[in-house]
């Protein structure tokens, strides 16, 4: 094989572990922490990582790995809770820690494989109340902190490691180096790269699809565009349907059509603005808007499928985080990233083709690069299926759409001009129904309040508001109020997620 199986016990950082390992070119898959050994073996791992958990190893009903994980002779790295269950199984003792180190801590390392070549002192990230009070027999300590004498531990045979801190979190200095040392010890092959993945995906698609026909819903976003390009490169008979619901951004339809056709995608664009605006008339409630758009999308798409079909496969740009989330691999609370409006129901009657289901978003972008996807699409910000409808608070009217489109375009264009577009994960404008007083020439006026939002994020699950330069925000406010006279006031959203979501709805 293969790489690393990450057993997930519900830590908020589990996906980060898998990402970090892949950044080190080791393939990793996330498997539910309590999965039977047979399921783990299916992946033929060279090493196993046990994630952290909101649970305590002291709880009677603590989720535990299959004991064969510890008996198979495969190298194991236990992180935080994972370290506690590993050590407990080997005869160590876990206790609720009185020091309760949370957040940053100073680690002092001793000699040993995991820290070879690293500084003697490292800042690390702690996030659990329990710690190892007694080592399993013959185990040794590799590192300590002021409050934790067992911050890193090692089994006598040198193949099982425990870390009280989180090497996968970016606040831990040299965290990736520590994970890399573990990969070295475990002899995990480091062959995971975009070229290899792209080649494998092309071959898989070719083999699975054969002479059958594939239908695809193209949105112009990076996932469905990479998927379309994959079908082109695999040389399979495909038809991409692009539904223009009239809720797109400035010139978006032209851009998407031009880019996809230019790549050889067999694209059918459907102008359905009228149908969508009709069903949205009079709707103010955000969920009702989403439902109306979702139902209309399916209706339009179904009609096109019937007209252009028959098809055997429906290709979907499902990504690894969606797979992990819907697998519900653990009991911990999961913040749903979005309600996938613009998605299609299972009962359309096609076989699903989901070639990207093993990949994270940044990997999809890398595969896109290898396949020759233009950067204009490859590095695009995410855009929600229901489009500008979730960025107009209140009723979606042609007038509101026109105002928002102009303002959004001004914002995005300015970000590009100042080289800030790629610095943020997503940027958007929101048209509120609020009007506030202003002065225009000699008179008073009541213009709409427009909110600008820009965030930094890894995957949209959590996000921080982007610290855009004041001079830039000043310039944008000036441009927008000049170009879009209906807008009287521009504000910038300084809320992170959580507690706020990225979209305003
Ligand atoms: P929120 O607003 O929930 O959004 O913080 C997280 C990310 O998801 C995007 N989003 C959607 N994407 N269909 C999508 O494909 C949707 O219905 C949808 N709603 C939100 C949002 O733009 C952000 O990137």
XYZ file of C-alpha atoms and ligand atoms in Angstrom:
529
model
C 0.000 0.000 0.000
C -0.769 2.848 0.738
C -0.304 5.107 3.735
C -1.904 5.971 7.026
C -5.287 5.167 8.511
C -6.420 7.969 10.811
C -8.874 6.640 13.374
C -11.340 9.406 14.152
C -12.658 9.810 17.678
C -14.441 13.070 16.943
C -11.677 15.626 17.279
C -12.232 18.928 15.526
C -8.710 18.417 14.159
C -9.096 14.971 12.553
C -9.366 16.330 9.011
C -6.274 18.414 9.663
C -4.280 15.282 10.512
C -5.193 13.723 7.163
C -4.398 16.947 5.326
C -1.026 17.367 6.987
C -0.046 13.790 6.139
C -1.069 14.323 2.524
C 0.930 17.548 2.428
C 3.856 15.318 3.355
C 2.902 13.172 0.318
C 1.668 10.260 2.412
C -1.822 9.086 1.518
C -4.205 9.037 4.462
C -7.806 8.009 4.978
C -10.073 8.752 7.900
C -11.906 5.776 9.372
C -14.347 5.843 12.331
C -12.375 5.310 15.546
C -14.360 2.264 16.631
C -14.284 0.564 13.202
C -13.571 -3.182 13.294
C -10.061 -4.292 12.397
C -11.313 -5.805 9.117
C -12.395 -2.345 7.910
C -9.045 -0.813 8.861
C -7.181 -3.633 7.118
C -9.031 -3.003 3.877
C -6.826 0.077 3.514
C -3.698 -1.960 4.091
C -2.066 0.731 6.271
C 1.638 1.142 7.009
C 0.767 3.160 10.096
C -2.193 4.173 12.226
C -2.875 7.533 13.864
C -5.409 7.806 16.670
C -7.038 11.244 16.725
C -7.955 13.365 19.708
C -11.503 13.461 21.023
C -13.891 15.581 23.062
C -14.439 12.371 25.079
C -12.338 11.316 28.097
C -10.533 7.980 28.244
C -11.776 7.848 31.842
C -15.429 7.665 30.777
C -17.047 4.268 31.079
C -18.406 4.594 27.548
C -15.255 6.094 26.003
C -15.023 5.118 22.307
C -12.169 2.646 21.891
C -10.294 1.303 18.887
C -10.449 -2.390 18.037
C -7.713 -3.935 20.305
C -6.133 -5.562 17.243
C -4.917 -2.053 16.312
C -2.405 -2.448 19.154
C -1.564 -6.073 18.461
C -0.863 -6.012 14.731
C 2.715 -4.739 14.965
C 1.861 -1.667 12.850
C 3.371 1.643 14.074
C 0.835 3.760 15.967
C 0.779 7.456 16.842
C -1.761 8.452 19.483
C -2.583 12.144 19.642
C -4.046 13.502 22.880
C -7.077 11.259 23.571
C -5.519 8.798 21.117
C -2.414 8.726 23.305
C -4.541 8.134 26.404
C -6.354 5.090 24.983
C -3.104 3.733 23.533
C -1.266 4.052 26.859
C -4.231 2.730 28.837
C -4.334 -0.374 26.682
C -0.622 -0.929 27.337
C -1.032 -0.648 31.127
C -0.573 3.097 31.683
C -2.850 5.257 33.836
C -4.786 8.336 32.695
C -5.932 11.032 35.098
C -7.853 14.300 34.897
C -5.035 16.841 34.832
C -5.105 19.521 37.516
C -2.904 21.901 35.593
C -5.389 21.732 32.710
C -3.124 23.059 30.040
C -5.125 24.496 27.168
C -3.758 26.404 24.252
C -0.076 27.175 23.882
C 2.543 25.460 26.048
C 6.358 25.291 26.029
C 7.607 21.808 25.252
C 11.058 20.635 26.277
C 12.128 17.652 24.259
C 14.620 14.947 25.029
C 16.574 12.950 22.495
C 14.605 10.633 20.280
C 13.485 9.853 16.779
C 10.354 11.992 16.760
C 12.193 15.226 17.545
C 15.488 14.567 15.796
C 17.048 17.793 14.523
C 14.375 20.036 16.066
C 15.014 22.816 18.615
C 15.206 21.797 22.270
C 12.186 23.966 23.110
C 9.017 24.127 21.017
C 5.713 25.913 21.374
C 2.904 23.345 21.112
C -0.909 23.351 21.163
C -2.725 21.553 23.984
C -6.454 20.960 24.179
C -7.456 18.322 26.697
C -8.139 18.067 30.428
C -6.749 14.514 30.817
C -3.123 13.443 30.776
C -1.026 10.356 31.311
C -0.327 9.988 35.056
C 1.632 6.732 34.833
C 3.554 5.340 31.880
C 2.933 1.796 30.688
C 5.746 -0.533 31.851
C 9.120 0.186 30.182
C 7.781 3.133 28.152
C 9.908 6.280 28.061
C 9.232 10.000 28.119
C 10.317 11.965 25.020
C 9.167 15.435 26.044
C 7.677 17.415 28.911
C 5.993 20.756 29.582
C 5.807 22.689 32.852
C 2.438 21.087 33.685
C 2.755 17.799 31.848
C 5.640 15.415 32.534
C 4.353 13.036 29.827
C 3.913 15.338 26.829
C 5.437 12.777 24.432
C 6.008 9.087 25.132
C 7.422 6.045 23.334
C 6.941 2.282 23.640
C 9.959 0.053 24.365
C 9.971 -1.406 20.838
C 10.123 2.124 19.378
C 7.018 1.822 17.179
C 4.279 3.359 19.300
C 4.203 7.056 20.111
C 1.919 9.206 22.192
C 1.660 12.998 22.056
C -0.337 15.009 24.556
C -0.253 18.006 22.185
C -1.556 18.383 18.624
C 1.194 18.302 15.970
C -1.448 18.775 13.214
C -2.462 22.258 14.426
C -0.563 25.152 12.880
C 0.119 26.705 16.312
C 2.441 23.788 17.105
C 5.960 24.692 15.995
C 7.497 22.031 13.749
C 4.282 19.989 13.977
C 4.654 18.832 10.368
C 8.274 17.823 11.071
C 7.155 15.699 13.998
C 4.563 13.959 11.808
C 7.207 13.502 9.131
C 9.561 11.789 11.606
C 6.724 9.414 12.465
C 6.190 8.636 8.761
C 9.903 7.892 8.458
C 9.895 5.542 11.430
C 6.817 3.773 10.060
C 8.245 3.522 6.545
C 5.184 5.097 4.939
C 5.660 5.626 1.174
C 5.632 9.284 0.123
C 4.160 9.010 -3.327
C 0.960 11.037 -2.991
C 1.194 13.898 -5.495
C -1.096 15.713 -7.920
C 0.419 14.176 -11.058
C -0.042 10.655 -9.708
C -3.575 11.353 -8.499
C -4.618 12.905 -11.819
C -3.274 9.951 -13.758
C -5.058 7.481 -11.530
C -8.349 9.396 -11.708
C -8.230 9.488 -15.511
C -7.630 5.746 -15.669
C -10.347 4.987 -13.092
C -12.919 7.098 -14.940
C -12.029 5.550 -18.286
C -12.331 2.054 -16.899
C -15.557 2.610 -14.987
C -17.397 4.552 -17.710
C -16.250 2.654 -20.805
C -18.602 3.464 -23.691
C -21.439 4.693 -21.475
C -22.686 8.265 -21.405
C -22.105 10.622 -18.492
C -24.216 13.596 -17.428
C -22.713 16.371 -15.329
C -24.114 19.469 -13.631
C -21.533 22.197 -14.255
C -21.618 25.225 -11.990
C -18.450 27.010 -13.027
C -16.979 26.272 -9.612
C -13.645 24.549 -9.258
C -14.971 21.081 -8.326
C -17.397 20.578 -11.193
C -14.909 22.163 -13.621
C -12.121 19.777 -12.598
C -14.621 16.957 -12.926
C -15.621 18.085 -16.426
C -11.990 18.324 -17.456
C -11.341 14.873 -16.057
C -14.114 13.490 -18.281
C -12.573 15.279 -21.270
C -9.101 13.906 -20.506
C -10.484 10.419 -19.948
C -12.053 10.716 -23.383
C -15.499 9.587 -22.256
C -18.835 10.555 -23.791
C -20.064 13.357 -21.543
C -22.638 16.153 -21.492
C -22.328 19.024 -19.037
C -25.484 20.992 -18.235
C -24.996 24.498 -16.903
C -28.184 26.013 -15.474
C -28.147 29.806 -15.520
C -30.611 30.553 -12.731
C -30.203 34.290 -13.104
C -28.558 34.494 -9.675
C -25.027 34.551 -11.046
C -22.457 37.299 -10.778
C -21.455 39.895 -13.343
C -20.690 38.201 -16.713
C -20.355 34.858 -14.948
C -22.267 32.827 -17.500
C -20.080 34.072 -20.380
C -16.929 33.308 -18.411
C -18.006 29.805 -17.466
C -19.233 28.944 -20.948
C -16.079 30.302 -22.549
C -13.716 28.530 -20.164
C -15.416 25.119 -20.232
C -15.953 25.037 -23.991
C -12.356 26.158 -24.432
C -11.266 23.047 -22.552
C -13.274 20.771 -24.820
C -16.226 20.255 -22.489
C -19.472 19.398 -24.268
C -21.520 22.095 -22.581
C -25.238 22.873 -22.713
C -26.127 26.159 -21.073
C -29.766 26.610 -20.100
C -31.183 30.120 -19.663
C -33.704 29.625 -16.872
C -33.655 33.019 -15.171
C -37.382 33.549 -15.764
C -38.418 30.341 -13.984
C -36.259 31.078 -10.948
C -37.286 34.717 -10.554
C -40.924 33.704 -10.877
C -40.765 31.206 -8.004
C -38.760 33.631 -5.870
C -41.321 36.406 -6.195
C -42.673 37.482 -2.808
C -40.420 35.121 -0.790
C -38.527 36.732 2.088
C -37.640 33.760 4.271
C -34.102 32.457 3.544
C -34.942 28.766 3.914
C -38.023 29.156 1.704
C -35.799 30.811 -0.914
C -33.373 27.901 -0.769
C -36.175 25.369 -1.118
C -37.700 27.203 -4.090
C -34.342 27.444 -5.859
C -33.455 23.817 -5.097
C -36.777 22.487 -6.415
C -36.615 24.608 -9.565
C -33.035 23.578 -10.199
C -33.967 19.894 -10.065
C -36.953 20.448 -12.344
C -34.874 22.292 -14.966
C -32.016 19.799 -14.740
C -34.335 16.804 -15.001
C -35.947 18.226 -18.145
C -32.532 18.719 -19.752
C -31.429 15.207 -18.789
C -34.542 13.792 -20.465
C -33.970 15.903 -23.565
C -30.268 15.097 -23.946
C -30.259 11.534 -22.572
C -30.263 8.698 -22.004
C -27.297 8.652 -19.625
C -25.972 5.885 -17.445
C -23.854 7.971 -15.059
C -24.313 11.233 -13.215
C -20.913 12.704 -12.334
C -20.791 14.667 -9.083
C -18.002 16.713 -7.534
C -18.359 15.182 -4.062
C -15.214 15.894 -2.007
C -13.637 14.061 0.899
C -14.980 16.384 3.619
C -18.555 15.696 2.353
C -17.860 11.955 2.517
C -16.457 12.163 6.031
C -19.333 14.320 7.202
C -22.073 12.193 5.753
C -20.394 9.043 7.063
C -20.931 10.600 10.516
C -17.911 8.678 11.713
C -18.115 9.909 15.276
C -20.553 11.110 17.852
C -19.137 14.605 18.192
C -20.999 17.699 17.080
C -20.364 18.513 13.446
C -20.939 21.990 12.093
C -22.598 21.461 8.739
C -20.792 23.601 6.217
C -23.771 24.186 3.990
C -27.127 22.842 2.934
C -26.232 21.684 -0.496
C -28.734 23.574 -2.589
C -27.899 23.162 -6.215
C -27.327 19.491 -5.441
C -29.354 16.712 -7.005
C -31.497 14.053 -5.363
C -30.462 10.401 -5.386
C -33.658 9.281 -7.119
C -32.790 10.790 -10.511
C -32.027 7.205 -11.434
C -28.396 7.434 -12.525
C -25.353 5.591 -11.284
C -23.196 8.082 -9.400
C -19.670 8.791 -10.582
C -17.739 10.653 -7.870
C -14.054 10.555 -8.819
C -13.057 13.377 -6.416
C -14.489 11.768 -3.289
C -11.030 11.020 -1.851
C -9.725 14.561 -2.256
C -9.615 17.757 -0.218
C -10.319 21.057 -1.932
C -6.668 22.075 -2.195
C -5.885 18.707 -3.778
C -8.687 19.241 -6.308
C -7.096 22.579 -7.192
C -3.732 20.859 -7.637
C -5.239 18.143 -9.829
C -6.885 20.968 -11.807
C -3.456 22.495 -12.335
C -2.060 19.214 -13.629
C -5.048 18.800 -15.964
C -4.552 22.326 -17.336
C -7.532 24.114 -15.764
C -7.114 27.890 -16.257
C -6.255 29.729 -13.026
C -9.285 31.992 -13.439
C -11.447 28.963 -12.580
C -8.966 26.945 -10.551
C -8.369 29.674 -7.974
C -11.933 30.982 -7.867
C -13.560 31.596 -4.532
C -16.357 29.183 -3.595
C -19.820 30.381 -4.645
C -23.020 28.975 -3.157
C -25.427 26.967 -5.318
C -28.325 29.411 -4.701
C -26.030 32.212 -5.834
C -26.774 35.844 -5.119
C -30.178 34.899 -3.670
C -28.509 34.151 -0.318
C -26.770 37.530 -0.467
C -29.920 39.577 -0.937
C -31.667 39.806 2.408
C -35.390 39.786 1.749
C -37.084 39.418 -1.615
C -34.966 38.636 -4.666
C -36.006 41.040 -7.408
C -34.352 41.872 -10.743
C -33.605 45.349 -9.365
C -31.924 44.025 -6.213
C -29.909 41.557 -8.300
C -28.718 44.328 -10.598
C -27.587 46.485 -7.652
C -25.808 43.635 -5.877
C -24.148 42.443 -9.081
C -22.604 45.851 -9.706
C -21.422 46.250 -6.124
C -20.040 42.703 -5.924
C -18.196 43.167 -9.189
C -16.604 46.402 -7.956
C -15.427 44.669 -4.775
C -14.010 41.585 -6.508
C -12.366 43.643 -9.239
C -10.658 45.858 -6.648
C -9.440 42.784 -4.728
C -7.886 41.471 -7.925
C -6.321 44.816 -8.791
C -4.667 45.030 -5.389
C -3.460 41.423 -5.440
C -5.734 40.551 -2.513
C -8.126 38.120 -4.237
C -5.986 35.049 -3.614
C -5.111 36.217 -0.105
C -8.673 35.553 1.071
C -10.649 32.328 0.957
C -13.893 33.987 -0.055
C -15.107 37.545 -0.568
C -18.642 38.716 -1.147
C -21.078 41.599 -0.952
C -24.465 41.438 0.780
C -27.378 43.710 -0.061
C -29.417 44.462 3.039
C -32.991 45.789 2.978
C -31.906 48.596 5.331
C -31.804 52.148 4.078
C -29.994 54.898 5.852
C -29.726 58.598 5.458
C -26.974 60.232 3.466
C -26.165 63.412 1.594
C -25.944 63.591 -2.164
C -25.186 67.002 -3.630
C -27.462 69.405 -1.815
C -30.082 66.921 -0.760
C -30.587 64.116 1.674
C -31.027 60.620 0.294
C -31.859 57.159 1.591
C -29.546 54.604 0.111
C -29.247 50.878 0.849
C -26.706 49.518 3.303
C -24.284 47.129 1.600
C -22.082 44.805 3.642
C -18.740 43.537 2.426
C -17.393 40.270 3.786
C -14.015 38.637 3.219
C -12.743 35.652 5.184
C -9.694 33.483 5.523
C -10.371 29.783 6.009
C -9.119 26.283 5.255
C -12.385 24.704 4.247
C -15.266 27.044 5.112
C -16.118 25.086 8.272
C -14.548 27.807 10.386
C -13.413 31.195 9.153
C -11.769 34.366 10.347
C -12.660 37.793 8.954
C -9.904 39.002 6.679
C -7.868 41.960 7.904
C -8.067 43.840 4.599
C -6.026 47.050 4.599
C -7.973 50.160 5.620
C -6.761 51.999 2.547
C -8.210 49.246 0.374
C -11.588 49.276 2.161
C -11.672 53.047 1.849
C -11.057 52.822 -1.883
C -13.742 50.155 -2.372
C -16.366 52.118 -0.426
C -15.642 55.098 -2.660
C -15.906 53.080 -5.861
C -19.131 51.368 -4.845
C -20.973 54.489 -3.731
C -19.904 56.262 -6.910
C -20.775 53.448 -9.302
C -23.902 52.203 -7.574
C -25.921 55.241 -6.498
C -28.655 53.063 -4.936
C -26.123 52.224 -2.199
C -25.685 54.908 0.433
C -23.483 53.170 2.963
C -20.877 50.411 2.912
C -19.971 48.403 6.023
C -17.385 45.666 6.553
C -18.278 42.487 8.460
C -15.821 41.813 11.306
C -17.401 38.598 12.619
C -15.696 35.229 12.473
C -17.304 31.787 12.011
C -18.366 30.651 14.531
C -20.457 32.376 15.732
C -21.488 33.883 12.364
C -21.740 31.912 9.140
C -19.906 33.086 6.030
C -23.046 33.875 4.040
C -25.576 36.253 5.568
C -28.652 34.538 4.010
P -21.797 29.256 5.572
O -22.570 30.450 5.160
O -22.679 28.108 6.017
O -21.074 28.740 4.265
O -20.726 29.579 6.570
C -19.959 27.891 4.219
C -19.510 27.797 2.781
O -20.493 27.102 2.011
C -20.932 27.905 0.936
N -22.365 27.640 0.755
C -22.873 26.808 -0.174
N -22.271 26.093 -1.142
N -24.375 25.295 -1.876
C -23.035 25.347 -1.989
O -22.500 24.699 -2.895
C -25.040 25.975 -0.915
O -26.252 25.909 -0.815
C -24.244 26.777 -0.034
N -24.562 27.576 1.005
C -23.376 28.097 1.484
C -20.654 29.333 1.359
O -20.519 30.198 0.241
C -19.362 29.157 2.104
O -18.275 29.054 1.213
